Amino acid sequence: MDIPERASDNRPYFFLSYAHTPAWGPGGGDPDHWVQVLFTDLCDHIMALTDLPAGVPAGFMDREMRSGDGWPEKLSENLANCRVFVPLFSPRYFTSESCGREWFAFNERILRARATSNGAVQAIVPALWTHIDYAQLPDSVRHIHVDHAQFGDRYAANGIYGLIKLNRLRDEYEETVLGLAQRIVQIAQESPLPSSRPRPYESTPSAFKPRGEGPRRIHLTVAAPTRHSIPEHRDTRPYGEDAQDWNPYHSESTRSLPALAEELIRSLDYRITVSSFDDETTDDDLGADDAEKAGPSHPGILLVDRWALTDEERARRLKAFDASARPWISAVVPWNRTDIQCHGEEGRRLAAELERTLPLILDRGRRADCRVAVNGVPTLKAFTDVLPVVVAHATRQYLKHAEAHPPAGPAVRRPRLMGPTHPPLPEGGSDHGGEEA
C-alpha cells in the first residue's frame, strides 16, 4: 500500500523578536552579540530536532538588516510566514516600537487563524532575556501564558542573558536553550499557524503603548439585531441570541465579530469594554442635562449592522445617538460582499437609511482616514486592517476634544518668554556709557 507523502513545510520555525541594545560608546563592542549567539544555538537545535532540508533557514532575526532597500518588506514577509513568534522579554522590549509592531503583526495572524477554526492557536513562545516584573507587563501581553518554572530559579532571576554570560552557568544555559527549541518545534507541529499576506510594516501599529502613557480605555458598542428581531426573509446565519453574537463574515469566520474586535483592540494595549446598543441608554432617553453628565470618559466605536435599522425604535435611538455623539465616537460598518441580501435594491435602501440615521458620525469618518470603515467593510481581512486605524483616530479625537481635569489647587500661570530686563538705574544715572554731554 502506498503511503501518502506528507506535504513539506519549509517555512522558518521561529521569528526571534528582540529589542536592540544601543551602543553606549566607542569601543564598547557589539551590544547584541549574545542575542546572535542564542539565535545560532536555537537554529542548531531545531535543525537537529526536525527534518528541515539543508539550506532552509530554521529561524529569522533582523541581525543583518539595516534601513537599506527591502528591509521592511523582508521583515513583513517573515512575520507573515514564520511558524512561531519568540519574543525576548526584557524591560527594553516593551518600550520598543519596533518590537510592538512585530508583536501586533504576528498576533493578528493568530487572531485570524482562530477566527477561521474552532481550535486555539498557540504560536507565541516567550523567552526571558533578562529579569522582568511580570506585574508590569502591558495589557496586550497578559493573555499569553508564561511558564518559566521548568527552566529553574536561576533562569527566572537572571534570564538567558545571565546564564550565557556566566561560565559557571553554562550547563543551565545549554539546557534552557534546548528546552526552548523543543517547545518551539512542539508548538509549530501541534498547532500549525497558516501563513498570511504580509502586512505593510510602516503602517503596522505597535502593541505597546508609549512610555509614560497611562492605561488606555475604549468602549465598543454593537448595534445589531438578533435572530429573533430580524425580518422574516433575512438570513439567520449571521445572528445569534444577542447582538454580540453577530458574525457578518460567517463564511470566513467561526467567531462573532465583536469578540474578534475585542481581542484585536486589546492587542493594541487598550482596556476595552463591550456592550449591546439595545442595552444602553441614549442621550435622547436621558434628557440634555443628564446626557452631558453621562458622556463617555473615553473613546468609543460603534459597530453597526445596517440591518439593525429595520427596527424603527432602534433606528430612532441610533439617530438620537448620532445627534449628540462626541467627536471621539467613530463607526465601523461591516457589509459582507458575499452576502447576497446585502446587495441589490434592499441593500441600497439600507445604505441610504444609514446615511439618514448617522449623518454626523459617518461624515466624520469620511473626513478622516476611515472612509472604508463607514462605507462598508467587505471582508474579514479588510475589517482587521481598518479597525486599528479607527481606534487610533478615536483616541486622537478624544485627546484633542475631551475636557481636561487639572489637579486641585491654585492655578499656575503658564510661563512666557519675555524680553531682556535690566536692573534699575541709580538716580540721575544714565544707561549710556561715558560722560554725559
Short mmCIF file of C-alpha atoms in Angstrom, two decimals:
data_model
loop_
_atom_site.label_atom_id
_atom_site.label_comp_id
_atom_site.label_asym_id
_atom_site.label_seq_id
_atom_site.Cartn_x
_atom_site.Cartn_y
_atom_site.Cartn_z
CA MET A 1 0.00 0.00 0.00
CA ASP A 2 1.28 3.42 -0.93
CA ILE A 3 1.75 5.79 1.98
CA PRO A 4 0.75 9.36 1.07
CA GLU A 5 3.62 11.79 1.31
CA ARG A 6 3.39 14.50 3.92
CA ALA A 7 3.33 17.95 2.38
CA SER A 8 6.65 19.64 3.02
CA ASP A 9 6.67 22.84 5.05
CA ASN A 10 9.96 24.64 4.67
CA ARG A 11 8.97 27.85 6.41
CA PRO A 12 11.30 29.10 9.18
CA TYR A 13 10.31 27.68 12.55
CA PHE A 14 10.60 30.90 14.53
CA PHE A 15 10.85 34.68 14.37
CA LEU A 16 13.17 36.00 17.09
CA SER A 17 11.88 39.37 18.26
CA TYR A 18 14.26 41.37 20.45
CA ALA A 19 14.94 44.94 21.48
CA HIS A 20 18.17 46.25 20.00
CA THR A 21 20.53 47.45 22.73
CA PRO A 22 22.08 50.83 21.88
CA ALA A 23 25.86 51.08 21.89
CA TRP A 24 26.99 53.01 24.93
CA GLY A 25 30.21 54.41 23.48
CA PRO A 26 33.14 53.84 21.11
CA GLY A 27 34.94 50.57 21.55
CA GLY A 28 32.08 49.05 23.51
CA GLY A 29 31.68 46.11 21.16
CA ASP A 30 28.52 44.74 19.61
CA PRO A 31 25.72 45.13 22.21
CA ASP A 32 23.59 42.40 20.55
CA HIS A 33 26.35 39.81 20.18
CA TRP A 34 24.82 37.46 22.74
CA VAL A 35 21.40 37.59 21.07
CA GLN A 36 23.13 36.36 17.92
CA VAL A 37 24.70 33.52 19.92
CA LEU A 38 21.29 32.50 21.24
CA PHE A 39 19.78 32.63 17.75
CA THR A 40 22.55 30.43 16.32
CA ASP A 41 22.19 27.88 19.12
CA LEU A 42 18.41 27.72 18.65
CA CYS A 43 18.84 27.16 14.91
CA ASP A 44 21.37 24.36 15.53
CA HIS A 45 18.97 22.58 17.90
CA ILE A 46 15.97 22.96 15.56
CA MET A 47 17.90 21.57 12.61
CA ALA A 48 18.74 18.55 14.78
CA LEU A 49 15.16 18.14 16.03
CA THR A 50 13.41 18.44 12.65
CA ASP A 51 13.74 17.33 9.04
CA LEU A 52 14.30 20.78 7.54
CA PRO A 53 16.37 20.43 4.36
CA ALA A 54 19.86 21.84 4.15
CA GLY A 55 19.91 25.50 3.22
CA VAL A 56 16.45 26.22 4.64
CA PRO A 57 16.64 28.76 7.50
CA ALA A 58 15.48 27.39 10.83
CA GLY A 59 14.66 30.86 12.15
CA PHE A 60 14.76 34.54 11.40
CA MET A 61 16.15 37.61 13.14
CA ASP A 62 16.89 41.05 11.76
CA ARG A 63 20.54 40.83 12.79
CA GLU A 64 21.95 41.64 9.37
CA MET A 65 19.20 44.07 8.42
CA ARG A 66 19.53 47.81 8.42
CA SER A 67 17.49 50.56 6.86
CA GLY A 68 18.51 49.63 3.30
CA ASP A 69 16.38 48.63 0.36
CA GLY A 70 13.86 45.89 1.03
CA TRP A 71 14.29 45.90 4.81
CA PRO A 72 10.61 46.46 5.76
CA GLU A 73 9.42 44.02 3.11
CA LYS A 74 11.71 41.24 4.33
CA LEU A 75 10.67 41.79 7.92
CA SER A 76 6.97 41.73 6.99
CA GLU A 77 7.41 38.62 4.86
CA ASN A 78 8.96 36.68 7.73
CA LEU A 79 6.31 37.88 10.19
CA ALA A 80 3.74 36.50 7.75
CA ASN A 81 5.46 33.13 7.29
CA CYS A 82 7.44 32.06 10.38
CA ARG A 83 5.60 29.41 12.36
CA VAL A 84 6.31 30.59 15.93
CA PHE A 85 6.98 34.02 17.41
CA VAL A 86 9.69 34.12 20.10
CA PRO A 87 9.83 37.48 21.93
CA LEU A 88 12.83 38.03 24.20
CA PHE A 89 11.28 39.63 27.27
CA SER A 90 13.27 42.46 28.84
CA PRO A 91 12.40 45.91 30.23
CA ARG A 92 13.62 47.45 26.97
CA TYR A 93 11.43 45.13 24.87
CA PHE A 94 8.13 46.70 25.96
CA THR A 95 9.33 50.24 25.24
CA SER A 96 10.42 49.38 21.68
CA GLU A 97 8.05 50.50 18.93
CA SER A 98 9.65 48.01 16.51
CA CYS A 99 9.00 45.11 18.90
CA GLY A 100 5.44 46.35 19.41
CA ARG A 101 4.85 46.33 15.66
CA GLU A 102 6.28 42.83 15.30
CA TRP A 103 4.08 41.57 18.15
CA PHE A 104 0.93 43.13 16.68
CA ALA A 105 1.55 41.79 13.16
CA PHE A 106 2.14 38.24 14.36
CA ASN A 107 -0.71 38.28 16.88
CA GLU A 108 -3.05 39.47 14.12
CA ARG A 109 -2.18 36.26 12.23
CA ILE A 110 -3.17 34.27 15.30
CA LEU A 111 -6.50 36.08 15.67
CA ARG A 112 -7.37 35.45 12.02
CA ALA A 113 -6.45 31.78 12.35
CA ARG A 114 -8.65 31.45 15.44
CA ALA A 115 -11.49 33.12 13.59
CA THR A 116 -11.40 30.53 10.81
CA SER A 117 -11.03 27.44 13.04
CA ASN A 118 -12.55 26.09 16.23
CA GLY A 119 -9.21 25.26 17.84
CA ALA A 120 -7.00 27.50 19.94
CA VAL A 121 -3.83 28.51 18.11
CA GLN A 122 -0.78 28.93 20.35
CA ALA A 123 2.13 30.34 18.38
CA ILE A 124 3.84 32.79 20.75
CA VAL A 125 6.60 31.31 22.91
CA PRO A 126 8.13 33.99 25.16
CA ALA A 127 11.70 33.70 26.37
CA LEU A 128 13.15 35.62 29.30
CA TRP A 129 16.21 37.58 28.17
CA THR A 130 16.64 39.50 31.44
CA HIS A 131 14.63 39.61 34.64
CA ILE A 132 11.31 41.47 34.41
CA ASP A 133 8.46 42.22 36.76
CA TYR A 134 5.51 40.31 35.34
CA ALA A 135 3.10 42.68 37.11
CA GLN A 136 4.38 45.44 34.80
CA LEU A 137 3.61 43.62 31.55
CA PRO A 138 1.40 45.56 29.10
CA ASP A 139 -2.27 44.59 28.96
CA SER A 140 -1.75 43.39 25.38
CA VAL A 141 0.64 40.69 26.64
CA ARG A 142 -1.15 39.44 29.73
CA HIS A 143 -3.20 36.85 27.84
CA ILE A 144 -0.04 34.98 26.85
CA HIS A 145 0.73 32.03 29.09
CA VAL A 146 4.21 32.48 30.56
CA ASP A 147 5.57 29.46 32.42
CA HIS A 148 9.29 29.59 33.02
CA ALA A 149 9.32 27.42 36.15
CA GLN A 150 10.60 24.44 34.14
CA PHE A 151 13.86 26.29 33.45
CA GLY A 152 14.78 26.83 37.11
CA ASP A 153 15.25 29.68 39.57
CA ARG A 154 18.47 31.00 38.03
CA TYR A 155 16.75 31.44 34.69
CA ALA A 156 13.86 33.30 36.35
CA ALA A 157 16.29 35.53 38.26
CA ASN A 158 18.85 36.21 35.52
CA GLY A 159 17.23 35.33 32.21
CA ILE A 160 19.10 33.81 29.29
CA TYR A 161 21.50 36.75 29.25
CA GLY A 162 22.61 35.97 32.81
CA LEU A 163 23.06 32.28 32.03
CA ILE A 164 25.06 32.87 28.87
CA LYS A 165 27.38 35.44 30.46
CA LEU A 166 28.42 33.33 33.44
CA ASN A 167 30.68 30.39 32.65
CA ARG A 168 29.64 28.53 35.79
CA LEU A 169 26.03 28.51 34.50
CA ARG A 170 26.92 27.19 31.05
CA ASP A 171 25.19 23.85 31.58
CA GLU A 172 21.99 25.60 32.64
CA TYR A 173 22.17 27.79 29.55
CA GLU A 174 22.50 24.77 27.27
CA GLU A 175 19.60 23.01 28.97
CA THR A 176 17.39 26.12 28.77
CA VAL A 177 18.04 26.73 25.08
CA LEU A 178 17.45 23.08 24.20
CA GLY A 179 14.16 23.20 26.12
CA LEU A 180 13.18 26.39 24.30
CA ALA A 181 13.97 24.81 20.92
CA GLN A 182 11.91 21.73 21.82
CA ARG A 183 9.00 23.97 22.80
CA ILE A 184 9.18 25.89 19.51
CA VAL A 185 9.10 22.65 17.49
CA GLN A 186 6.25 21.24 19.61
CA ILE A 187 4.06 24.33 19.16
CA ALA A 188 4.81 24.53 15.43
CA GLN A 189 3.78 20.92 14.90
CA GLU A 190 0.80 20.70 17.28
CA SER A 191 -0.95 23.94 16.28
CA PRO A 192 0.33 24.96 12.85
CA LEU A 193 -0.26 28.61 12.01
CA PRO A 194 -1.12 29.36 8.36
CA SER A 195 0.90 31.95 6.50
CA SER A 196 -0.77 35.24 5.67
CA ARG A 197 -0.32 38.10 3.29
CA PRO A 198 2.49 40.34 4.60
CA ARG A 199 1.27 43.42 6.47
CA PRO A 200 2.98 46.71 5.47
CA TYR A 201 5.48 47.31 8.26
CA GLU A 202 5.31 51.12 8.24
CA SER A 203 1.53 51.15 8.79
CA THR A 204 1.53 48.41 11.43
CA PRO A 205 0.58 49.79 14.85
CA SER A 206 2.50 48.93 18.00
CA ALA A 207 1.02 46.54 20.55
CA PHE A 208 2.64 48.54 23.37
CA LYS A 209 1.51 51.98 24.46
CA PRO A 210 4.17 54.72 24.52
CA ARG A 211 6.35 55.02 27.59
CA GLY A 212 4.79 57.04 30.39
CA GLU A 213 1.28 56.84 28.97
CA GLY A 214 -1.37 55.68 31.41
CA PRO A 215 -3.94 52.95 30.79
CA ARG A 216 -5.80 53.47 27.51
CA ARG A 217 -9.52 52.70 27.52
CA ILE A 218 -12.07 52.38 24.76
CA HIS A 219 -15.69 51.25 24.57
CA LEU A 220 -17.18 49.17 21.75
CA THR A 221 -20.95 49.38 21.20
CA VAL A 222 -22.60 46.77 18.97
CA ALA A 223 -25.74 47.85 17.13
CA ALA A 224 -27.05 44.67 15.52
CA PRO A 225 -30.28 42.65 15.66
CA THR A 226 -30.62 39.13 17.00
CA ARG A 227 -32.01 36.16 15.12
CA HIS A 228 -35.36 36.88 16.81
CA SER A 229 -35.56 40.54 15.74
CA ILE A 230 -34.59 40.40 12.07
CA PRO A 231 -37.13 40.49 9.24
CA GLU A 232 -38.60 37.10 8.34
CA HIS A 233 -36.85 36.96 4.96
CA ARG A 234 -33.38 37.79 6.39
CA ASP A 235 -30.76 35.01 6.54
CA THR A 236 -30.34 34.00 10.20
CA ARG A 237 -26.76 32.70 9.91
CA PRO A 238 -25.01 35.99 10.84
CA TYR A 239 -27.07 36.33 14.04
CA GLY A 240 -27.42 34.75 17.47
CA GLU A 241 -29.28 35.17 20.73
CA ASP A 242 -27.58 38.50 21.48
CA ALA A 243 -26.26 41.41 19.41
CA GLN A 244 -22.75 40.44 20.49
CA ASP A 245 -23.18 37.10 18.67
CA TRP A 246 -23.28 38.94 15.33
CA ASN A 247 -20.99 37.32 12.74
CA PRO A 248 -21.41 39.05 9.36
CA TYR A 249 -18.40 37.19 7.88
CA HIS A 250 -19.72 33.77 8.85
CA SER A 251 -18.41 32.24 5.61
CA GLU A 252 -14.87 33.23 6.69
CA SER A 253 -15.04 33.13 10.48
CA THR A 254 -16.44 30.88 13.18
CA ARG A 255 -16.27 33.63 15.82
CA SER A 256 -18.52 36.60 16.44
CA LEU A 257 -17.22 39.90 15.13
CA PRO A 258 -17.46 41.74 18.49
CA ALA A 259 -15.34 39.04 20.15
CA LEU A 260 -12.72 39.29 17.41
CA ALA A 261 -12.76 43.10 17.60
CA GLU A 262 -12.32 42.95 21.38
CA GLU A 263 -9.21 40.78 21.07
CA LEU A 264 -7.76 42.90 18.30
CA ILE A 265 -8.24 46.15 20.24
CA ARG A 266 -6.82 44.57 23.38
CA SER A 267 -3.74 43.59 21.39
CA LEU A 268 -3.20 47.33 20.85
CA ASP A 269 -2.75 47.67 24.64
CA TYR A 270 -6.22 49.05 25.35
CA ARG A 271 -8.56 48.15 28.15
CA ILE A 272 -11.82 47.58 26.31
CA THR A 273 -15.43 47.23 27.36
CA VAL A 274 -18.16 45.91 25.06
CA SER A 275 -21.93 46.36 25.21
CA SER A 276 -25.00 45.97 23.02
CA PHE A 277 -26.63 49.19 21.82
CA ASP A 278 -30.06 47.82 22.74
CA ASP A 279 -28.93 47.59 26.37
CA GLU A 280 -27.62 51.16 26.57
CA THR A 281 -29.36 54.44 27.33
CA THR A 282 -29.02 57.17 24.70
CA ASP A 283 -28.95 60.90 25.26
CA ASP A 284 -32.46 61.07 23.84
CA ASP A 285 -33.69 58.90 26.70
CA LEU A 286 -31.76 60.79 29.37
CA GLY A 287 -32.51 64.39 28.53
CA ALA A 288 -29.91 67.03 27.69
CA ASP A 289 -28.65 67.83 31.19
CA ASP A 290 -28.32 64.22 32.30
CA ALA A 291 -26.75 63.25 28.99
CA GLU A 292 -23.99 65.81 29.44
CA LYS A 293 -23.13 64.29 32.81
CA ALA A 294 -23.24 60.76 31.40
CA GLY A 295 -20.93 61.49 28.46
CA PRO A 296 -18.29 58.81 27.85
CA SER A 297 -14.99 59.32 29.62
CA HIS A 298 -13.00 57.54 26.90
CA PRO A 299 -13.10 56.99 23.12
CA GLY A 300 -15.85 54.87 21.62
CA ILE A 301 -16.54 52.82 18.49
CA LEU A 302 -20.00 51.98 17.16
CA LEU A 303 -20.01 48.63 15.35
CA VAL A 304 -23.23 48.80 13.33
CA ASP A 305 -25.14 46.42 11.09
CA ARG A 306 -27.33 48.18 8.51
CA TRP A 307 -29.98 45.54 9.16
CA ALA A 308 -30.34 46.99 12.66
CA LEU A 309 -32.27 49.84 11.04
CA THR A 310 -35.16 47.55 10.12
CA ASP A 311 -36.36 48.07 13.71
CA GLU A 312 -37.95 51.54 13.86
CA GLU A 313 -37.33 52.08 17.56
CA ARG A 314 -33.66 51.10 17.28
CA ALA A 315 -33.27 53.37 14.25
CA ARG A 316 -34.82 56.26 16.21
CA ARG A 317 -32.42 55.72 19.10
CA LEU A 318 -29.43 55.48 16.73
CA LYS A 319 -30.43 58.81 15.18
CA ALA A 320 -30.55 60.37 18.65
CA PHE A 321 -27.18 58.82 19.44
CA ASP A 322 -25.69 60.38 16.30
CA ALA A 323 -27.13 63.82 17.04
CA SER A 324 -25.32 64.01 20.38
CA ALA A 325 -22.21 61.96 19.55
CA ARG A 326 -18.97 63.46 20.78
CA PRO A 327 -16.10 63.89 18.29
CA TRP A 328 -14.34 60.81 19.68
CA ILE A 329 -17.13 58.42 18.70
CA SER A 330 -16.29 56.57 15.45
CA ALA A 331 -18.16 53.94 13.48
CA VAL A 332 -17.38 50.74 11.60
CA VAL A 333 -19.98 49.33 9.19
CA PRO A 334 -19.29 45.68 8.23
CA TRP A 335 -21.09 44.80 4.97
CA ASN A 336 -20.18 41.35 3.67
CA ARG A 337 -19.68 41.40 -0.10
CA THR A 338 -20.56 37.68 -0.35
CA ASP A 339 -23.91 38.15 1.41
CA ILE A 340 -26.41 38.37 -1.47
CA GLN A 341 -29.03 40.07 0.72
CA CYS A 342 -26.62 42.94 1.38
CA HIS A 343 -26.79 43.95 -2.28
CA GLY A 344 -29.49 44.83 -4.76
CA GLU A 345 -32.39 47.16 -4.09
CA GLU A 346 -32.74 46.32 -0.39
CA GLY A 347 -29.02 46.77 0.22
CA ARG A 348 -29.11 50.21 -1.41
CA ARG A 349 -32.17 51.15 0.62
CA LEU A 350 -30.49 50.20 3.91
CA ALA A 351 -27.33 52.07 2.92
CA ALA A 352 -29.37 55.21 2.27
CA GLU A 353 -31.24 54.74 5.55
CA LEU A 354 -27.95 54.53 7.44
CA GLU A 355 -26.84 57.81 5.86
CA ARG A 356 -30.02 59.47 7.13
CA THR A 357 -29.65 57.90 10.58
CA LEU A 358 -25.94 58.54 11.31
CA PRO A 359 -25.02 61.55 9.15
CA LEU A 360 -22.69 63.16 11.70
CA ILE A 361 -20.64 60.08 12.64
CA LEU A 362 -20.37 58.86 9.03
CA ASP A 363 -19.26 62.26 7.78
CA ARG A 364 -16.55 62.46 10.42
CA GLY A 365 -15.26 59.06 9.34
CA ARG A 366 -15.07 60.09 5.70
CA ARG A 367 -13.17 63.28 6.54
CA ALA A 368 -10.63 61.23 8.49
CA ASP A 369 -8.67 58.17 7.34
CA CYS A 370 -11.63 55.88 7.99
CA ARG A 371 -13.60 56.05 4.72
CA VAL A 372 -13.57 52.27 4.25
CA ALA A 373 -14.86 51.81 7.80
CA VAL A 374 -18.05 53.81 7.24
CA ASN A 375 -18.68 53.00 3.57
CA GLY A 376 -18.99 49.26 4.21
CA VAL A 377 -16.20 46.85 5.18
CA PRO A 378 -16.45 43.99 2.64
CA THR A 379 -14.22 41.23 4.13
CA LEU A 380 -12.81 39.98 7.40
CA LYS A 381 -9.29 40.98 6.39
CA ALA A 382 -10.46 44.48 5.49
CA PHE A 383 -12.06 44.68 8.94
CA THR A 384 -8.90 43.66 10.81
CA ASP A 385 -6.92 46.11 8.67
CA VAL A 386 -9.15 49.12 9.26
CA LEU A 387 -10.06 48.62 12.93
CA PRO A 388 -6.65 49.78 14.29
CA VAL A 389 -6.94 52.91 12.13
CA VAL A 390 -10.36 53.68 13.62
CA VAL A 391 -9.08 53.08 17.16
CA ALA A 392 -6.18 55.47 16.60
CA HIS A 393 -8.50 58.13 15.13
CA ALA A 394 -10.99 57.91 18.01
CA THR A 395 -8.14 58.20 20.51
CA ARG A 396 -6.69 61.26 18.79
CA GLN A 397 -10.09 62.94 18.78
CA TYR A 398 -10.58 62.20 22.46
CA LEU A 399 -7.21 63.70 23.38
CA LYS A 400 -8.00 66.74 21.24
CA HIS A 401 -11.54 67.46 22.40
CA ALA A 402 -12.12 65.86 25.80
CA GLU A 403 -12.39 68.12 28.82
CA ALA A 404 -9.21 68.33 30.87
CA HIS A 405 -9.31 67.85 34.63
CA PRO A 406 -6.31 69.66 36.18
CA PRO A 407 -5.28 68.76 39.74
CA ALA A 408 -6.88 70.64 42.61
CA GLY A 409 -5.19 73.77 43.91
CA PRO A 410 -4.45 77.27 42.73
CA ALA A 411 -3.98 77.73 39.02
CA VAL A 412 -0.42 78.28 37.90
CA ARG A 413 0.07 80.75 35.11
CA ARG A 414 1.74 79.37 32.02
CA PRO A 415 5.32 80.69 31.79
CA ARG A 416 6.08 83.07 28.93
CA LEU A 417 9.28 84.24 27.35
CA MET A 418 9.81 87.94 28.00
CA GLY A 419 12.21 90.44 26.57
CA PRO A 420 15.59 91.13 28.25
CA THR A 421 15.35 93.02 31.54
CA HIS A 422 17.83 95.45 33.13
CA PRO A 423 18.42 96.28 36.78
CA PRO A 424 17.04 99.68 37.84
CA LEU A 425 19.46 102.58 37.24
CA PRO A 426 20.68 104.73 40.15
CA GLU A 427 19.01 108.10 40.46
CA GLY A 428 20.42 110.51 37.92
CA GLY A 429 22.26 107.70 36.19
CA SER A 430 22.40 107.02 32.50
CA ASP A 431 22.07 103.84 30.53
CA HIS A 432 24.81 105.04 28.15
CA GLY A 433 28.49 104.59 28.82
CA GLY A 434 30.85 107.57 29.10
CA GLU A 435 30.29 111.06 30.44
CA GLU A 436 27.14 112.98 29.90
CA ALA A 437 27.35 115.65 27.27
#
